[in-house]
mmCIF file with all atom_site columns, C-alpha atoms in Angstrom:
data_model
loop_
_atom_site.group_PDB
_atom_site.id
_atom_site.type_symbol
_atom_site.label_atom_id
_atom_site.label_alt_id
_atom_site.label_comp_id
_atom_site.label_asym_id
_atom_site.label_entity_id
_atom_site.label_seq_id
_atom_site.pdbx_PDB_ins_code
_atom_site.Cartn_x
_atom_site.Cartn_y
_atom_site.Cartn_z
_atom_site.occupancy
_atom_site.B_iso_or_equiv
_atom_site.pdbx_formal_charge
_atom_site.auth_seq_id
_atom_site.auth_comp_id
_atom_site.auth_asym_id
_atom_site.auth_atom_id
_atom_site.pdbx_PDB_model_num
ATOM 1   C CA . UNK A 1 1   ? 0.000  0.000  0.000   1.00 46.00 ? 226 UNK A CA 1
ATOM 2   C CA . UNK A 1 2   ? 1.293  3.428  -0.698  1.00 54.00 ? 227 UNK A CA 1
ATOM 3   C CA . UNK A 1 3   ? 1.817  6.002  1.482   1.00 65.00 ? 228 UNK A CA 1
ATOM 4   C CA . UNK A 1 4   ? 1.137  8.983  -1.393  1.00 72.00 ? 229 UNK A CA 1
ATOM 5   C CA . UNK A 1 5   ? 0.456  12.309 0.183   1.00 76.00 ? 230 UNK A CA 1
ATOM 6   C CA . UNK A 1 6   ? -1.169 15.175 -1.749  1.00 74.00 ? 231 UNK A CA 1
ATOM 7   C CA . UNK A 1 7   ? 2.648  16.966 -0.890  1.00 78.00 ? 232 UNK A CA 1
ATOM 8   C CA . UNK A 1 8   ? 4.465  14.110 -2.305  1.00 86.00 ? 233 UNK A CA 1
ATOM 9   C CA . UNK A 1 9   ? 2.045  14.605 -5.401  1.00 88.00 ? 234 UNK A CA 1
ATOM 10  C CA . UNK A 1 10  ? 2.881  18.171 -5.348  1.00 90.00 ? 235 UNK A CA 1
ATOM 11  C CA . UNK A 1 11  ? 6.854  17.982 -4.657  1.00 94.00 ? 236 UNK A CA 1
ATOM 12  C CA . UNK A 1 12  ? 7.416  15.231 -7.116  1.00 95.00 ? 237 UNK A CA 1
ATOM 13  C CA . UNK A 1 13  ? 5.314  17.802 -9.833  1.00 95.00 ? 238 UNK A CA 1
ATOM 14  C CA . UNK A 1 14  ? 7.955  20.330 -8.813  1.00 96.00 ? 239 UNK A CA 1
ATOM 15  C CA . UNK A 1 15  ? 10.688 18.372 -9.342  1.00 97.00 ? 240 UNK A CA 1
ATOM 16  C CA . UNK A 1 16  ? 9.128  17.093 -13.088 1.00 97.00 ? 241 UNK A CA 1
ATOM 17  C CA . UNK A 1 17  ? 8.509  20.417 -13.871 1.00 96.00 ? 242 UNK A CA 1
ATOM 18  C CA . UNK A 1 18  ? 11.678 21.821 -13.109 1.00 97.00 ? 243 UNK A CA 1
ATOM 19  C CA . UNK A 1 19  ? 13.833 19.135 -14.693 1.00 97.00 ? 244 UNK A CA 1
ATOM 20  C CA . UNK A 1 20  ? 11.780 19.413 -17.775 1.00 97.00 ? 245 UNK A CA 1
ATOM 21  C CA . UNK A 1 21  ? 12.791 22.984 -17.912 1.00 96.00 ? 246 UNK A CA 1
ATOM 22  C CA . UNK A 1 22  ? 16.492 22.580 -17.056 1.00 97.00 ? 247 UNK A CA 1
ATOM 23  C CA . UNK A 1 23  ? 16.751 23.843 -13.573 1.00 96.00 ? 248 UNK A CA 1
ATOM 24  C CA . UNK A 1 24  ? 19.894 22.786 -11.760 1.00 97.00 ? 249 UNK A CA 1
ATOM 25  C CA . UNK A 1 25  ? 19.785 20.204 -9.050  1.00 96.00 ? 250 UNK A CA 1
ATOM 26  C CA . UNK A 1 26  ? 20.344 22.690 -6.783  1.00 97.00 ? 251 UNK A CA 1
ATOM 27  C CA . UNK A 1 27  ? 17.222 24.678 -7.402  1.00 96.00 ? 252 UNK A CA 1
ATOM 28  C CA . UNK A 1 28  ? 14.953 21.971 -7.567  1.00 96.00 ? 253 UNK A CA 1
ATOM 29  C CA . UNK A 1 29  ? 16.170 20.810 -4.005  1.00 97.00 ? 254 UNK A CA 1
ATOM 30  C CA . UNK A 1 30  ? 15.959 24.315 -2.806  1.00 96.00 ? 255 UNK A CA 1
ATOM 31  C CA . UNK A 1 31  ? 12.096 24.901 -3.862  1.00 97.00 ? 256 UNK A CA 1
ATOM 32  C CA . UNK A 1 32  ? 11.203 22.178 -3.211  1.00 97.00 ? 257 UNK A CA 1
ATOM 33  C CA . UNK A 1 33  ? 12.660 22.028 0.602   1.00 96.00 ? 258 UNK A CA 1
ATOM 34  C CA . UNK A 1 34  ? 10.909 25.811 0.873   1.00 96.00 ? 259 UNK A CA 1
ATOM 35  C CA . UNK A 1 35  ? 7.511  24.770 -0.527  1.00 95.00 ? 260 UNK A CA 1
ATOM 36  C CA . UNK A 1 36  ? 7.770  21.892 2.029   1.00 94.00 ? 261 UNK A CA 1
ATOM 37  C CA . UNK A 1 37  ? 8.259  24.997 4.726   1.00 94.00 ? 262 UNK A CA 1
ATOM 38  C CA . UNK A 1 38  ? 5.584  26.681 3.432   1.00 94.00 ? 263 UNK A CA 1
ATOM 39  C CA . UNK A 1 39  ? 3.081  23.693 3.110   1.00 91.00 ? 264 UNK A CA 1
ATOM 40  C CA . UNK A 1 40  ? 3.791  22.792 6.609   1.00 91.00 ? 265 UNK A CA 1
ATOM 41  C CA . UNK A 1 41  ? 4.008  26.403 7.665   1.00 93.00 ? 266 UNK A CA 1
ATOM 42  C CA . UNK A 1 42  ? 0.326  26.838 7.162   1.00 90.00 ? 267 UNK A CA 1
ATOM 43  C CA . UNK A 1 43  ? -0.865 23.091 8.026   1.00 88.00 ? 268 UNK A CA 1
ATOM 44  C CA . UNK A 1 44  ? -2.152 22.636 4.493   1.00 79.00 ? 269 UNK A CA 1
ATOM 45  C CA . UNK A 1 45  ? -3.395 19.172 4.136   1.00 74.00 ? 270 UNK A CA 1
ATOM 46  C CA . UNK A 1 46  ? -5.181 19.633 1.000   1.00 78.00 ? 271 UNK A CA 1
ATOM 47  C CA . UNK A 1 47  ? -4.299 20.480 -2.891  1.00 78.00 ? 272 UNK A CA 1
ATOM 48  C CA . UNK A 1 48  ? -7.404 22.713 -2.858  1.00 82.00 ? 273 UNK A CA 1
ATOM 49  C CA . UNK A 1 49  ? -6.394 24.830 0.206   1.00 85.00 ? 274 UNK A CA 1
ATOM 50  C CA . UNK A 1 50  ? -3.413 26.305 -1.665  1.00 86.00 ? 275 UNK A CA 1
ATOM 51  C CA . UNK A 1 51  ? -5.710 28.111 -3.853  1.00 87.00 ? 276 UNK A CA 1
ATOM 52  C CA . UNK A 1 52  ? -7.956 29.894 -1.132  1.00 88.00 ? 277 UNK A CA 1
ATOM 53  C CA . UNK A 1 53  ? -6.840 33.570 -1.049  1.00 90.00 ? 278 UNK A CA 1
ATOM 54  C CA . UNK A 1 54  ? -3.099 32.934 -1.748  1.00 90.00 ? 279 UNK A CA 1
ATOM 55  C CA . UNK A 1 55  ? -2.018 36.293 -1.579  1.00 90.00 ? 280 UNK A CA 1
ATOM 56  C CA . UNK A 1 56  ? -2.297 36.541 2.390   1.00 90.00 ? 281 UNK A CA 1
ATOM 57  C CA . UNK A 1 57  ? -0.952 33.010 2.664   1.00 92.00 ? 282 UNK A CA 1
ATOM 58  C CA . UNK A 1 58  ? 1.784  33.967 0.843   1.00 92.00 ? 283 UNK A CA 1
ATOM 59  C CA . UNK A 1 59  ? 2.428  37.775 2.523   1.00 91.00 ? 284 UNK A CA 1
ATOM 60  C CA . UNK A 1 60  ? 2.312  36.165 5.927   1.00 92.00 ? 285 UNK A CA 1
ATOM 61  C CA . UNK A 1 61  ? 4.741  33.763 4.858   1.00 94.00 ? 286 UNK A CA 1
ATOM 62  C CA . UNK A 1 62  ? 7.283  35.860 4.012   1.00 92.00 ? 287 UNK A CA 1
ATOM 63  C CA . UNK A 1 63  ? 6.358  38.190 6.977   1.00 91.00 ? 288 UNK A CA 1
ATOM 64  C CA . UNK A 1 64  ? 7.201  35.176 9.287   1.00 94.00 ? 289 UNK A CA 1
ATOM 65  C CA . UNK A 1 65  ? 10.197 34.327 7.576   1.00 93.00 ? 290 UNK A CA 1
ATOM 66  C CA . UNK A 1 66  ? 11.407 38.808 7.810   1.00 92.00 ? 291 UNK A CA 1
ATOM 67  C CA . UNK A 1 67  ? 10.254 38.648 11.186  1.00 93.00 ? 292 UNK A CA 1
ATOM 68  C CA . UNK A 1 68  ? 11.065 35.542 13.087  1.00 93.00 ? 293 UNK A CA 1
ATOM 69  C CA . UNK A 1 69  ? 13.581 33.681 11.030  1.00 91.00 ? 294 UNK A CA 1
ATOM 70  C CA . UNK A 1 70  ? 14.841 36.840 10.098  1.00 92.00 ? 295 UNK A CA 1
ATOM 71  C CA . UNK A 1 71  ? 16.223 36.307 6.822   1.00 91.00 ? 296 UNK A CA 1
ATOM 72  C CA . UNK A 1 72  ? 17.699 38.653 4.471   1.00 91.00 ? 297 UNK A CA 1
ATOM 73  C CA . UNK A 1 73  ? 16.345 40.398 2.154   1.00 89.00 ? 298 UNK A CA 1
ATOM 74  C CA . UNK A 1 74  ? 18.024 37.970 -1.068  1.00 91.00 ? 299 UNK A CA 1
ATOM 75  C CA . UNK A 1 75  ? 16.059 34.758 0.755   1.00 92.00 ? 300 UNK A CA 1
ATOM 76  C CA . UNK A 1 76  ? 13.195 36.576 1.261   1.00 91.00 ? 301 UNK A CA 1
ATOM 77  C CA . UNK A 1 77  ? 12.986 37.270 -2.672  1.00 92.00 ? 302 UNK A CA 1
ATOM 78  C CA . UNK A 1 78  ? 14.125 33.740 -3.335  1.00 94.00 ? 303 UNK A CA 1
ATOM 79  C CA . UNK A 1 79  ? 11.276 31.987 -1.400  1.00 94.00 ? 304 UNK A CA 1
ATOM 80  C CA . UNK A 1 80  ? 8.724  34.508 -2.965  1.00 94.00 ? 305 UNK A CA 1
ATOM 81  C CA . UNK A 1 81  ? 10.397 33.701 -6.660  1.00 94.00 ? 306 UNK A CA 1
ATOM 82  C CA . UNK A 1 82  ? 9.605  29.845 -5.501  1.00 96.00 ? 307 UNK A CA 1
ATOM 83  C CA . UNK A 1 83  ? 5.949  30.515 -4.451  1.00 95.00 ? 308 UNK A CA 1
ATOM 84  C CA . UNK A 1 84  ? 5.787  32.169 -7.811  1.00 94.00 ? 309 UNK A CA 1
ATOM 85  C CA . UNK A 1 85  ? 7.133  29.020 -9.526  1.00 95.00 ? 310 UNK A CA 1
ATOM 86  C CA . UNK A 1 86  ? 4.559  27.184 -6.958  1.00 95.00 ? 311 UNK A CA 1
ATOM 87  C CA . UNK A 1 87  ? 1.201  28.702 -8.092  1.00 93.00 ? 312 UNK A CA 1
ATOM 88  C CA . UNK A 1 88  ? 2.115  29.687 -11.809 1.00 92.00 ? 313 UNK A CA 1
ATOM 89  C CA . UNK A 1 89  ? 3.966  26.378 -12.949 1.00 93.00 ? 314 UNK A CA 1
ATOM 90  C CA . UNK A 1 90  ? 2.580  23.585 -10.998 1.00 93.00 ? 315 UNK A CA 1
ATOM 91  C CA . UNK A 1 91  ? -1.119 25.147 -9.402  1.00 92.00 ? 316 UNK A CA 1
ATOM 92  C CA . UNK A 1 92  ? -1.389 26.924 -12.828 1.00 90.00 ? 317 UNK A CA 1
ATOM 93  C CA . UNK A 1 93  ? -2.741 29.836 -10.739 1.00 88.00 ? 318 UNK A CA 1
ATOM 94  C CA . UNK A 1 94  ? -3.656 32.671 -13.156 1.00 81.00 ? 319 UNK A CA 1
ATOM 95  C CA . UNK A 1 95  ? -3.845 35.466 -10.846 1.00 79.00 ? 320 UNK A CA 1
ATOM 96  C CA . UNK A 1 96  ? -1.086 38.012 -9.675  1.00 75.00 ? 321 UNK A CA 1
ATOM 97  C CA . UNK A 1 97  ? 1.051  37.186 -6.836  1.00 73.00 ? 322 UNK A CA 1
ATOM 98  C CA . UNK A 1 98  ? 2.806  40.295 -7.113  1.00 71.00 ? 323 UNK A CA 1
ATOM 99  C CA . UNK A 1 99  ? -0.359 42.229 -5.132  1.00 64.00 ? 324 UNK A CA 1
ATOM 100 C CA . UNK A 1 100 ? 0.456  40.654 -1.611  1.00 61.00 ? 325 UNK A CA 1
ATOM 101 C CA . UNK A 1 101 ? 3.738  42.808 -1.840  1.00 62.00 ? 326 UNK A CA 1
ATOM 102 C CA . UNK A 1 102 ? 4.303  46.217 -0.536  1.00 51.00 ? 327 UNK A CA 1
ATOM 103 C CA . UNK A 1 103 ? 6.844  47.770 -2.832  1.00 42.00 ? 328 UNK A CA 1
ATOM 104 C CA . UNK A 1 104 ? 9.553  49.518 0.249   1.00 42.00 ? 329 UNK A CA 1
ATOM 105 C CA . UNK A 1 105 ? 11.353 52.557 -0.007  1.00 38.00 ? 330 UNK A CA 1
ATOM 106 C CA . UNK A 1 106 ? 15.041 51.853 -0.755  1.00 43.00 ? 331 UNK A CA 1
ATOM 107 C CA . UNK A 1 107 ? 17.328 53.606 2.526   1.00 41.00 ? 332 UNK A CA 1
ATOM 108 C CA . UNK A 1 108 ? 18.689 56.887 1.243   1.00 40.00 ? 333 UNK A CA 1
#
């Protein structure tokens, strides 16, 4: 009997995806280990559930990862480029992601 979760389903689509398109190895281990973080992040159990107002799931994401893992500012881009991938490539999400962020002021 097999033990096939709907985040197996969804990591080993990743992976597919991104070999059919030439990503490095390192990439593809890299999304996929953040889109585990995020999955788990916000106890998602079902396919469906990623697609219910994405936006704020993914603007508190990245707010959790600023505020309590405190990651730069380059990782911070890098998981949102991945949650692009994520709904665009393998949810085939048509909306804009780009709305959930709030364009900052560069530091004079």
């Amino acid at each position: 009997m097999s033990t096939t979760t709907p985040e197996k389903i969804l990591l080993e689509k990743t992976r597919d995806t991104m070999q059919r398109l030439h990503y490095s190895i390192h990439t593809e281990r890299t999304y996929c280990d953040r889109i585990t973080q995020y999955i788990l992040f916000h106890y998602l159990q079902v396919r469906a559930v990623l697609l219910i107002e994405p936006e704020k799931k993914v603007e508190v994401f990245l707010t959790y990862l600023a505020v309590q893992d405190k990651v730069a500012a380059f990782t911070q881009n890098w998981v949102f480029n991945t949650l692009i991938f994520l709904y665009k490539r393998i949810l085939e999400y048509s909306n804009n992601l780009y709305a959930c962020v709030i364009a900052r002021e560069k530091a004079l």
